[in-house]
Short mmCIF file of C-alpha atoms in Angstrom, two decimals:
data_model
loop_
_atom_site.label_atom_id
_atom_site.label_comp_id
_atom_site.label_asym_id
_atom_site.label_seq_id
_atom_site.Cartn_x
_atom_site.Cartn_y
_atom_site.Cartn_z
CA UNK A 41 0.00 0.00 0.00
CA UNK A 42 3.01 2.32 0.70
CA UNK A 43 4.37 2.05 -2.57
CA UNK A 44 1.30 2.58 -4.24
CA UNK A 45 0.85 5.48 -2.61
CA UNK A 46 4.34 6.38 -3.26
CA UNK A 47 4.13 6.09 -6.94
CA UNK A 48 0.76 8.09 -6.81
CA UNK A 49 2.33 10.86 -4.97
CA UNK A 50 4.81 11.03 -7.63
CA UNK A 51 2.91 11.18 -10.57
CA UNK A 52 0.71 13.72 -9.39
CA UNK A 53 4.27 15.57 -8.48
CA UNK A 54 5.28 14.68 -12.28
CA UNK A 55 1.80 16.14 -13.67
CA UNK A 56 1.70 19.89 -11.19
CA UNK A 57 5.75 20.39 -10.76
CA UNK A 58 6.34 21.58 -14.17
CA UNK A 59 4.79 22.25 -17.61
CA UNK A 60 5.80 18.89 -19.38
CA UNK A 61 7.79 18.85 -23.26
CA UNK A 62 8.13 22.09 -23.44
CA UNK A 63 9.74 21.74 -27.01
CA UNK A 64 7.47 19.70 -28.27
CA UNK A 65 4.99 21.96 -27.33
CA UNK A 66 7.20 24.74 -29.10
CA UNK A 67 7.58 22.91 -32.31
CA UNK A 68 4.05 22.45 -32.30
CA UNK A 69 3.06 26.13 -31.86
CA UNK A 70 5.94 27.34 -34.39
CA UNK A 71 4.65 24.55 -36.66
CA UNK A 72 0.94 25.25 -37.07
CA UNK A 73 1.12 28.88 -36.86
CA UNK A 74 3.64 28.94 -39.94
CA UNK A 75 1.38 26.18 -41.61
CA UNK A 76 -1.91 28.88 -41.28
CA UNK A 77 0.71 31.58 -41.71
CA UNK A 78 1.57 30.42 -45.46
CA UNK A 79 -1.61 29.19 -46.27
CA UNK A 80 -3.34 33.18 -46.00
CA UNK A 81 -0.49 34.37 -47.33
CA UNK A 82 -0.76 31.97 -50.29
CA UNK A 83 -4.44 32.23 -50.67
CA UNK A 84 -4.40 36.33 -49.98
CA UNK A 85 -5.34 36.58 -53.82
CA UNK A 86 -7.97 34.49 -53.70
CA UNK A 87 -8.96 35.22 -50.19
CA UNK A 88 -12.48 36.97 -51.70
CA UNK A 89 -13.56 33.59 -52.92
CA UNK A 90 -12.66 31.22 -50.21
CA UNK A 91 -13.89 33.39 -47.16
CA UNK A 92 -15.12 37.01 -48.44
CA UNK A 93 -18.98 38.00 -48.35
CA UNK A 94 -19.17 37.60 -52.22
CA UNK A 95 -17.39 34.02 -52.41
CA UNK A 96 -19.34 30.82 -53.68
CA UNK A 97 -20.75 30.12 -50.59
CA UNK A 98 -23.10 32.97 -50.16
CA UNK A 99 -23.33 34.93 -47.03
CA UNK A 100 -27.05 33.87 -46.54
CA UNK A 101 -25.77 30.09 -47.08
CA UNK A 102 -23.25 30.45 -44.73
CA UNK A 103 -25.64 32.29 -42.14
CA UNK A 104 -28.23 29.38 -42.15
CA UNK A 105 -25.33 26.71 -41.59
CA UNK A 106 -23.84 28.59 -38.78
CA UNK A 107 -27.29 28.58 -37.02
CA UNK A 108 -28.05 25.18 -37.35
CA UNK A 109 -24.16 23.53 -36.27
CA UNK A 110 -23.76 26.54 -33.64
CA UNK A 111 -20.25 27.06 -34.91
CA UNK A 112 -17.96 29.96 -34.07
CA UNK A 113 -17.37 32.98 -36.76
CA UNK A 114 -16.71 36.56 -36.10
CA UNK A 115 -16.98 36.82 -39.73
CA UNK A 116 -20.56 36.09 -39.57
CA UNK A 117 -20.88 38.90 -37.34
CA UNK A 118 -21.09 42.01 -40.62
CA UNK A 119 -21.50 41.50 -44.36
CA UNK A 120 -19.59 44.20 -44.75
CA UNK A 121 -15.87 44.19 -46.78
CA UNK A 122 -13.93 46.08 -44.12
CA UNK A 123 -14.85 43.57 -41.20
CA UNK A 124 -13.79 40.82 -43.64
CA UNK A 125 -10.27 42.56 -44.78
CA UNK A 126 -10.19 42.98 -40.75
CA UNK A 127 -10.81 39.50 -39.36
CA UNK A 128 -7.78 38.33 -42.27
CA UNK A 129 -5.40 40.72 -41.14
CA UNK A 130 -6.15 39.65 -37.67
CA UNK A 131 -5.56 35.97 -38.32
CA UNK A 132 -2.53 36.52 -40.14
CA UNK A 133 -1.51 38.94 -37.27
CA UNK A 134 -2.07 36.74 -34.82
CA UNK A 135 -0.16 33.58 -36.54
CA UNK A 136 2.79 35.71 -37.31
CA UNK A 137 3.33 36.72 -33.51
CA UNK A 138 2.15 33.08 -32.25
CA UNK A 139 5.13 31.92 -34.51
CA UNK A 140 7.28 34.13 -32.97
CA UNK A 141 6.46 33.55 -29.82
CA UNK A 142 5.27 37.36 -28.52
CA UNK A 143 2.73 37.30 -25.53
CA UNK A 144 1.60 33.32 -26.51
CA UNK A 145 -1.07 33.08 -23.64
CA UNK A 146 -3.39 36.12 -25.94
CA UNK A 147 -1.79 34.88 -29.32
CA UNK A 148 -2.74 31.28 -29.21
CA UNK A 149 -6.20 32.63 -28.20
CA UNK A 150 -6.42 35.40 -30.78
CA UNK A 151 -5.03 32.67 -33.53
CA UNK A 152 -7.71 30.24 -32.42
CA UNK A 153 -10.27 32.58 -33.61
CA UNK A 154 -8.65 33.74 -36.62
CA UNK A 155 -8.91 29.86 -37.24
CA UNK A 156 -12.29 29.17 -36.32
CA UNK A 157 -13.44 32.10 -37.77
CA UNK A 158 -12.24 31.67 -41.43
CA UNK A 159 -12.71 27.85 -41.58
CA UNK A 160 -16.42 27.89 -40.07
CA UNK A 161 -17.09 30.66 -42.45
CA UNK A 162 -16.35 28.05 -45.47
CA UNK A 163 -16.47 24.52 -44.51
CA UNK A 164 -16.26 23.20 -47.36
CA UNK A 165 -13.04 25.18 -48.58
CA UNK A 166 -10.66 22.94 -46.39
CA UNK A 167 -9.26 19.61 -46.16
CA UNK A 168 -7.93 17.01 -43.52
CA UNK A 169 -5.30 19.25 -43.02
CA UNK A 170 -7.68 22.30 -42.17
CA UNK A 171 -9.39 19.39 -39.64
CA UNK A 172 -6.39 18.93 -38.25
CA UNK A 173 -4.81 22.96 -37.35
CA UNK A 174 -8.96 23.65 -36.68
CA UNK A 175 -8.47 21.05 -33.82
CA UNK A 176 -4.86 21.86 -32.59
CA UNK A 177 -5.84 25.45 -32.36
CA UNK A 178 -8.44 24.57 -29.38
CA UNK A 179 -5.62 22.53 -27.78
CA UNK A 180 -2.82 25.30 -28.15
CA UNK A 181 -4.96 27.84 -25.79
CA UNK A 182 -4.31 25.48 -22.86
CA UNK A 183 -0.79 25.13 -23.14
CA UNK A 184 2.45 26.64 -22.18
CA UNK A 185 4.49 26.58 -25.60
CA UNK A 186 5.98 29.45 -25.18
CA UNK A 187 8.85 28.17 -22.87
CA UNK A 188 11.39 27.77 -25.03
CA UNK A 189 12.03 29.60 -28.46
CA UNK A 190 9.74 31.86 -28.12
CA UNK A 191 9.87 35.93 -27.33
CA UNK A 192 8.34 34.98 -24.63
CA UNK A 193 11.04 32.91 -22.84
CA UNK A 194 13.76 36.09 -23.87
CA UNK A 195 11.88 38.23 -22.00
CA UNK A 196 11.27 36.15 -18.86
CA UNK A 197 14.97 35.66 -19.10
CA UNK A 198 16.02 38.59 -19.38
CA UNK A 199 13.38 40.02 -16.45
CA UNK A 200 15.44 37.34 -13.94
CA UNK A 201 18.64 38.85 -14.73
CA UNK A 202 17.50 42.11 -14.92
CA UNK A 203 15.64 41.24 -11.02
CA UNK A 204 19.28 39.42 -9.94
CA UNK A 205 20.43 42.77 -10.43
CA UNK A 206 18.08 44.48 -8.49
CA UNK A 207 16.43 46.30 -11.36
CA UNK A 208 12.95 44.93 -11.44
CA UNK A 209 11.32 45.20 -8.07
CA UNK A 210 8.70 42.30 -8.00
CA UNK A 211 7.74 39.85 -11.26
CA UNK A 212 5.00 41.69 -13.86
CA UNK A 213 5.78 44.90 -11.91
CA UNK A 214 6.63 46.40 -15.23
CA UNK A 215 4.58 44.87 -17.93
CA UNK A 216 2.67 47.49 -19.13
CA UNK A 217 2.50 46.06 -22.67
CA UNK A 218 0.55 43.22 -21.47
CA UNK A 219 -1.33 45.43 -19.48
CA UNK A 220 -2.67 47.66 -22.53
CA UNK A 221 -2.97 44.42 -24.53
CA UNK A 222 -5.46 43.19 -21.42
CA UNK A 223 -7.19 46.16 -21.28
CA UNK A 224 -7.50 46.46 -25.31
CA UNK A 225 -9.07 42.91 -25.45
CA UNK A 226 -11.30 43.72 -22.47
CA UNK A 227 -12.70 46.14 -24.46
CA UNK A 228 -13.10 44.64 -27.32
CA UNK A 229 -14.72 41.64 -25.47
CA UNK A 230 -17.06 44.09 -23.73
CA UNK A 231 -18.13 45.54 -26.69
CA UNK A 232 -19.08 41.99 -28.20
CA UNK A 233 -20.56 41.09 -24.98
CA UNK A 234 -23.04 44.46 -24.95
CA UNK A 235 -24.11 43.70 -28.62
CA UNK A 236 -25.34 40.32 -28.37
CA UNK A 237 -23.12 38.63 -30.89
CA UNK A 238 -21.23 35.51 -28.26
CA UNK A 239 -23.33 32.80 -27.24
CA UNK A 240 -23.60 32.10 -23.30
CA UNK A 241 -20.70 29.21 -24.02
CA UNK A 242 -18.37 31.42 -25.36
CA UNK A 243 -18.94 34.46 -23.65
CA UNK A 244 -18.16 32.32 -20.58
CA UNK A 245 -14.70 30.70 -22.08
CA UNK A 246 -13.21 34.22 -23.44
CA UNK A 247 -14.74 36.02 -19.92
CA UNK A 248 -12.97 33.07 -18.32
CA UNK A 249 -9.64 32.96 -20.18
CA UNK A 250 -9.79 37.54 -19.90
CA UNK A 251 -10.56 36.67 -15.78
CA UNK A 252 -7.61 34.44 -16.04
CA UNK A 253 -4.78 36.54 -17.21
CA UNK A 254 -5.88 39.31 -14.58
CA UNK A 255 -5.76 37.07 -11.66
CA UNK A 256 -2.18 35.68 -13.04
CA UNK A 257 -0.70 39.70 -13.52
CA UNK A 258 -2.31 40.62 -10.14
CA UNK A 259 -0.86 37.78 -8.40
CA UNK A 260 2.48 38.26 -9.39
CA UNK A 261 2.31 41.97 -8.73
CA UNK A 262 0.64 42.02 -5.73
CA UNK A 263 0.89 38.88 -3.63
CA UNK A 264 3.51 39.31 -0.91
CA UNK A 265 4.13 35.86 -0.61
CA UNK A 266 5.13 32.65 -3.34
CA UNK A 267 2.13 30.52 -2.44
CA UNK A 268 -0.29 32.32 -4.39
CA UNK A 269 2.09 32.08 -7.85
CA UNK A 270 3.27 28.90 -6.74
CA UNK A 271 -0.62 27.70 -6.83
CA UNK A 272 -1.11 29.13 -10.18
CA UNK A 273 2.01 27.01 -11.83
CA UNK A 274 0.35 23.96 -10.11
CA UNK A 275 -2.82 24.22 -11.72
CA UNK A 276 -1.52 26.01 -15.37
CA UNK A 277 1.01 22.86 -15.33
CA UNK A 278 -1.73 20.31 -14.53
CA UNK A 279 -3.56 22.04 -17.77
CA UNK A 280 -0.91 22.03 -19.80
CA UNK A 281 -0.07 18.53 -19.50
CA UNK A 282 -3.66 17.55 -19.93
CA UNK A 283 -3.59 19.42 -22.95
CA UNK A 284 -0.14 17.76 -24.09
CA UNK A 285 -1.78 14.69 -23.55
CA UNK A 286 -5.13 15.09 -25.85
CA UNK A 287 -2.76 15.95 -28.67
CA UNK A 288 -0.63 13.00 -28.12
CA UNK A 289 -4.27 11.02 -28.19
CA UNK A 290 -5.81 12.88 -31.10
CA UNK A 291 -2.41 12.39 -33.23
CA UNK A 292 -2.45 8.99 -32.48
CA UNK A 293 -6.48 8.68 -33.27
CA UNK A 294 -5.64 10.12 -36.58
CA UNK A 295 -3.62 7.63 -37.81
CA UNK A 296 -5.47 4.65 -36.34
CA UNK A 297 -8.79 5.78 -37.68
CA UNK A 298 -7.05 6.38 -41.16
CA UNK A 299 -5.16 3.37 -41.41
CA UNK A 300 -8.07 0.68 -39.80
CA UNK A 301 -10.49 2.71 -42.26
CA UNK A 302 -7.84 2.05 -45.31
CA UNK A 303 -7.62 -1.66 -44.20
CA UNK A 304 -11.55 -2.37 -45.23
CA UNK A 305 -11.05 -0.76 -48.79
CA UNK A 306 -10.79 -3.29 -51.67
CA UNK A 307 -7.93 -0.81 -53.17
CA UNK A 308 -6.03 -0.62 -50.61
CA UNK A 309 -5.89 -4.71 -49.66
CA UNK A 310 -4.84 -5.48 -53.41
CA UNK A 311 -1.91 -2.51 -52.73
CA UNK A 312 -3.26 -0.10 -55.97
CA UNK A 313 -4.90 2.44 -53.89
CA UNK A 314 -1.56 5.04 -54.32
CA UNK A 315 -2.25 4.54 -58.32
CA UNK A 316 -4.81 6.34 -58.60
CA UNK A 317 -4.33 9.43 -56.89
CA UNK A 318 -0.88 9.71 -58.66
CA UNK A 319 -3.41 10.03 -62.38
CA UNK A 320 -5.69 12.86 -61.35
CA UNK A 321 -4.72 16.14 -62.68
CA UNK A 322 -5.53 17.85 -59.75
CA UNK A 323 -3.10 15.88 -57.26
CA UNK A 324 -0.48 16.32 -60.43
CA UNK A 325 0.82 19.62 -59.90
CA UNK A 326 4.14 17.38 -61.86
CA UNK A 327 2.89 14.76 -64.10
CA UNK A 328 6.54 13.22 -64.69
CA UNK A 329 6.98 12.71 -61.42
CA UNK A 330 3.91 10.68 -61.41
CA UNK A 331 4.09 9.04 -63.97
CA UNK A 332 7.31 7.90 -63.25
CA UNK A 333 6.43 6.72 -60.09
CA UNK A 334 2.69 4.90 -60.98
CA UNK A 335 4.72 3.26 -63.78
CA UNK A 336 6.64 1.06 -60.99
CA UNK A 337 3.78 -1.31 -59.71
CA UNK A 338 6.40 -2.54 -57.01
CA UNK A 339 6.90 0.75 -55.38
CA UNK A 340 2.92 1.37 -55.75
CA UNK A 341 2.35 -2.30 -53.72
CA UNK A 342 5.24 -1.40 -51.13
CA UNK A 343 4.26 2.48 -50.56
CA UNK A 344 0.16 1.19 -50.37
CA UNK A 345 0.85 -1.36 -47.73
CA UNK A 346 3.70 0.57 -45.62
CA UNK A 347 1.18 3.25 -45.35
CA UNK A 348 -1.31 0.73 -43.79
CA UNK A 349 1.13 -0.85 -41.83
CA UNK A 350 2.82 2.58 -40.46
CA UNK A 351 -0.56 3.88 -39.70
CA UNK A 352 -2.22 1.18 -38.03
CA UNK A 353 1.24 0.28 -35.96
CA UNK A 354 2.43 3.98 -34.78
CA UNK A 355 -0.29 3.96 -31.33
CA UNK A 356 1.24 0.56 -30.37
CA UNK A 357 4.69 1.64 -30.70
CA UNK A 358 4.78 4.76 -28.42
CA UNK A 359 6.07 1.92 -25.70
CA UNK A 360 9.30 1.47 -27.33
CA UNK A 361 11.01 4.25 -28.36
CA UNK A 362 13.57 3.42 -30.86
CA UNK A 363 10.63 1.50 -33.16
CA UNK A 364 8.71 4.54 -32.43
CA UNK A 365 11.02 7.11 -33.50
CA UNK A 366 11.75 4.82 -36.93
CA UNK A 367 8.02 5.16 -37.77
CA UNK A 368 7.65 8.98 -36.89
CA UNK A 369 10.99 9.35 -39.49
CA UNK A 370 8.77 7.41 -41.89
CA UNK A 371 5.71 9.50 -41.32
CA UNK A 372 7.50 12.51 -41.76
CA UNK A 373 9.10 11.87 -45.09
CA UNK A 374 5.84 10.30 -46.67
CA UNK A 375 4.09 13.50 -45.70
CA UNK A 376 7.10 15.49 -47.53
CA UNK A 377 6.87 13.21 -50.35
CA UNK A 378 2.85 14.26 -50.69
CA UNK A 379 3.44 17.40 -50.27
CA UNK A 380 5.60 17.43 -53.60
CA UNK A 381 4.44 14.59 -55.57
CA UNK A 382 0.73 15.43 -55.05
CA UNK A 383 1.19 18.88 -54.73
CA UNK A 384 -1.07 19.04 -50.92
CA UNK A 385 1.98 21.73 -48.75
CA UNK A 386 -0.27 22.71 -46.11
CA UNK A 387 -1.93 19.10 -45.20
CA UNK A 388 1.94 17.73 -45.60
CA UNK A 389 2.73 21.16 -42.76
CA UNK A 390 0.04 20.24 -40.26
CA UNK A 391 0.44 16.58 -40.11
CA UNK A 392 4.12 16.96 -39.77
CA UNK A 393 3.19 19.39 -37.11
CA UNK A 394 1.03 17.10 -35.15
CA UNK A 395 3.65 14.59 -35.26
CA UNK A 396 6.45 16.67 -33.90
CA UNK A 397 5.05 16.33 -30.19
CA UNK A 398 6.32 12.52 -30.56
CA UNK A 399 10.44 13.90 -31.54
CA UNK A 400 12.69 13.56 -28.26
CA UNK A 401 13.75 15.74 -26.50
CA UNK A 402 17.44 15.60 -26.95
CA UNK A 403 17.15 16.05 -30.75
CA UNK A 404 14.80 18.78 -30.19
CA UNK A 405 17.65 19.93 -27.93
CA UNK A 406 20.27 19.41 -30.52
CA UNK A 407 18.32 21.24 -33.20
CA UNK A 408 18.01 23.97 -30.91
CA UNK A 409 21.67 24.32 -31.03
CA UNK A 410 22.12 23.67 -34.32
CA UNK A 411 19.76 26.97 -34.73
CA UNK A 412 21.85 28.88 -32.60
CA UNK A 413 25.35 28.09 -33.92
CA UNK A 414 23.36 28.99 -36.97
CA UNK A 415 21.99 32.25 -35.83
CA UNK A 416 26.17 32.95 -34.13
CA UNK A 417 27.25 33.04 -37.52
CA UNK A 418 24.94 34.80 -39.61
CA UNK A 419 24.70 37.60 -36.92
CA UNK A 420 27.68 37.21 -34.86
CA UNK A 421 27.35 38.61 -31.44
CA UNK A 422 31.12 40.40 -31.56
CA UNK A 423 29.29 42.52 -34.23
CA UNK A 424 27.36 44.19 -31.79
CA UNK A 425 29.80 43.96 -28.36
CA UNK A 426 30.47 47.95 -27.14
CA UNK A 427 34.17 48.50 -26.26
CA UNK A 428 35.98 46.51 -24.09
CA UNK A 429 32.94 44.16 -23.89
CA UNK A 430 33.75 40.47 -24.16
CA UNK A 431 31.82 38.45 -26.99
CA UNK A 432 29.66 35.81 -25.66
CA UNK A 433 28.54 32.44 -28.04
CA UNK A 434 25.11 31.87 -28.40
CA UNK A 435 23.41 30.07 -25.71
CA UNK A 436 20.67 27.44 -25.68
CA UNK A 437 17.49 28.21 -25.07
CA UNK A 438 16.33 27.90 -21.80
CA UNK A 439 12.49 27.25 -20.77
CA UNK A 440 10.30 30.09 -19.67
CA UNK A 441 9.15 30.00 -16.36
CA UNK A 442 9.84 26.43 -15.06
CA UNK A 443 13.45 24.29 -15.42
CA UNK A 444 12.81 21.78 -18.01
CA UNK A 445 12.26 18.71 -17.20
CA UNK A 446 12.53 15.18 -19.21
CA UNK A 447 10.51 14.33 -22.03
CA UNK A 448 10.92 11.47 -24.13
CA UNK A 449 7.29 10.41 -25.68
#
């Protein structure tokens, strides 16, 4: 009974102590905000069409769907041309400084509704891919990824030097940028809130998450002792993880369902289901390529039944992680192989995305340096020394507000 109380005590020490994979959960925020981020910028031409009030699916079409699935839009909130040229730039706002890591907590929730927004406007302009950032966007709000290569983390750093030194008085003393960006969204939120245009569920969740980021800035400005902050990590940790988790889960529900699903189809058991694709013109954007590769009915039967095989096997392997880490290498490069052969970037982007929260940590590490070394010599830090001042190489990256601690899923 001891040690079973023991190990419980630990886990639930593992789960509140500290924000687990904190690059994984990096990668994953840098990944789907650049996916989004290239997709608007890609489709800014055509923007009008896919999402705009004049577009094929008609704003009264669009209005009648939204009422009957209850699904979130702010673009459904005005017909008019400026609030749709506003609600774009906002998404691709939002995505940009996600990527980059700037204020994360209000980004991820400002690029969730960019995403919602546009891709509830047109359902039926989007693909798996679209299902899968639509989902990951819901997940991102509840997690920390903004420990680690993020602005984020360079500015908590630099505020505990900074506080070592005796600058900074108390933690979020200074913040005045988050601050006006708190009181901005308030208003905004208010102003939504007075009209009529949230629903009781989501006027509750933004009230909530706006309730949330007030309690954390007056906590660490005001409380006079750690308990109350220390409370706070405890239960934003405990999210986090739970969050980390459902991705893990919905990744790995992704591929089961696909590859079980594949298993019942008479194409795929005789291995020619990758034929076909490879002949329609629009999953051609390079017909040689193609050609050349329907023309091999060995590679055809080997890539139809690996992708079965890969698909169905990856859940089952996440308990050994060398055979694990050999079948996220081989989802990876068949998702870099769609993306050129049958010309589908974006879907290729997200699902690479999702399955980055399965890479270790140490090669996450080591890429980390790799970027830095990197960085050290296209901008070398002598450059910009002041006399006298010794250079310094670049350093890795260091999580935000909690030491890291292991990951390996």
């Amino acid at each position: 009974m001891n040690r079973i109380a023991v190990s419980i005590s630990r886990g639930i020490a593992r789960v509140t102590d500290a924000a687990l994979g904190p690059y994984q959960t990096a990668v994953i925020r840098i990944g789907f905000a650049a996916t989004w981020l290239l997709f608007l910028l890609r489709e800014f031409r055509h923007r009008q069409e896919m999402y705009g009030p004049d577009g094929p699916w008609k704003w009264d079409l669009a209005q009648r769907l939204v009422a009957d699935n209850h699904a979130f839009t702010i673009l459904m909130w005005s017909d008019s041309q400026v609030w749709f040229e506003t609600v774009y730039a906002l998404a691709v706002l939002s995505a940009l400084l996600l990527l980059m890591g700037w204020r994360t907590r209000t980004m991820s929730v400002l690029f969730m509704v960019g995403v919602l927004s546009l891709q509830n406007r047109s359902i039926f302009m989007g693909d798996g891919g679209d299902n899968v950032i639509h989902l990951m966007a819901i997940y991102l709000v509840f997690t920390r990824c903004g420990q680690v290569w993020s602005l984020d983390a360079r500015r908590a750093r630099l505020a505990r030097e900074a506080r070592a030194r005796g600058d900074l008085p108390r933690a979020g003393a200074q913040d005045r940028v988050g601050l006006v960006l708190w009181a901005a969204l308030g208003l905004l939120l208010g102003a939504a809130t007075g009209v009529g245009r949230l629903s009781p569920g989501w006027l509750a969740i933004f009230w909530g998450l706006w309730a949330v980021q007030a309690l954390w800035w007056a906590v660490g400005r005001l409380a006079r002792t750690a308990e109350p902050r220390i409370l706070l990590d405890v239960i934003a940790n405990a999210v986090h993880n739970a969050a980390l988790l459902v991705i893990m889960a919905e990744a790995c529900l992704i591929y089961a369902t696909a590859g079980w699903y594949k298993i019942q189809g008479s194409r795929w058991q005789d291995g020619t289901a990758v034929y076909y694709p490879l002949h329609l013109d629009y999953f051609s954007p390079w017909p040689a390529l193609s050609d050349l590769l329907a023309s091999h009915g060995t590679i055809v039967m080997l890539v139809t039944y690996g992708t079965v095989a890969v698909q169905v096997a990856f859940p089952f392997t996440l308990i050994n992680r060398r055979v694990k880490n050999v079948l996220l290498a081989a989802m990876m490069t068949e998702h870099a192989v769609i993306a050129v052969v049958l010309g589908l970037p974006f879907f290729s982007l997200a699902m690479i995305a999702a399955d980055a929260v399965f890479l270790p940590t140490s090669f996450l590490r080591r890429l980390g340096g790799w970027a830095a070394r990197a960085r050290g010599r296209l901008f070398p830090p002598g450059a910009r020394k002041l006399p006298g001042q010794r250079a310094q190489g670049p350093r890795a990256p260091e999580p935000a507000e909690e030491p890291h601690v292991g990951f390996t899923a």
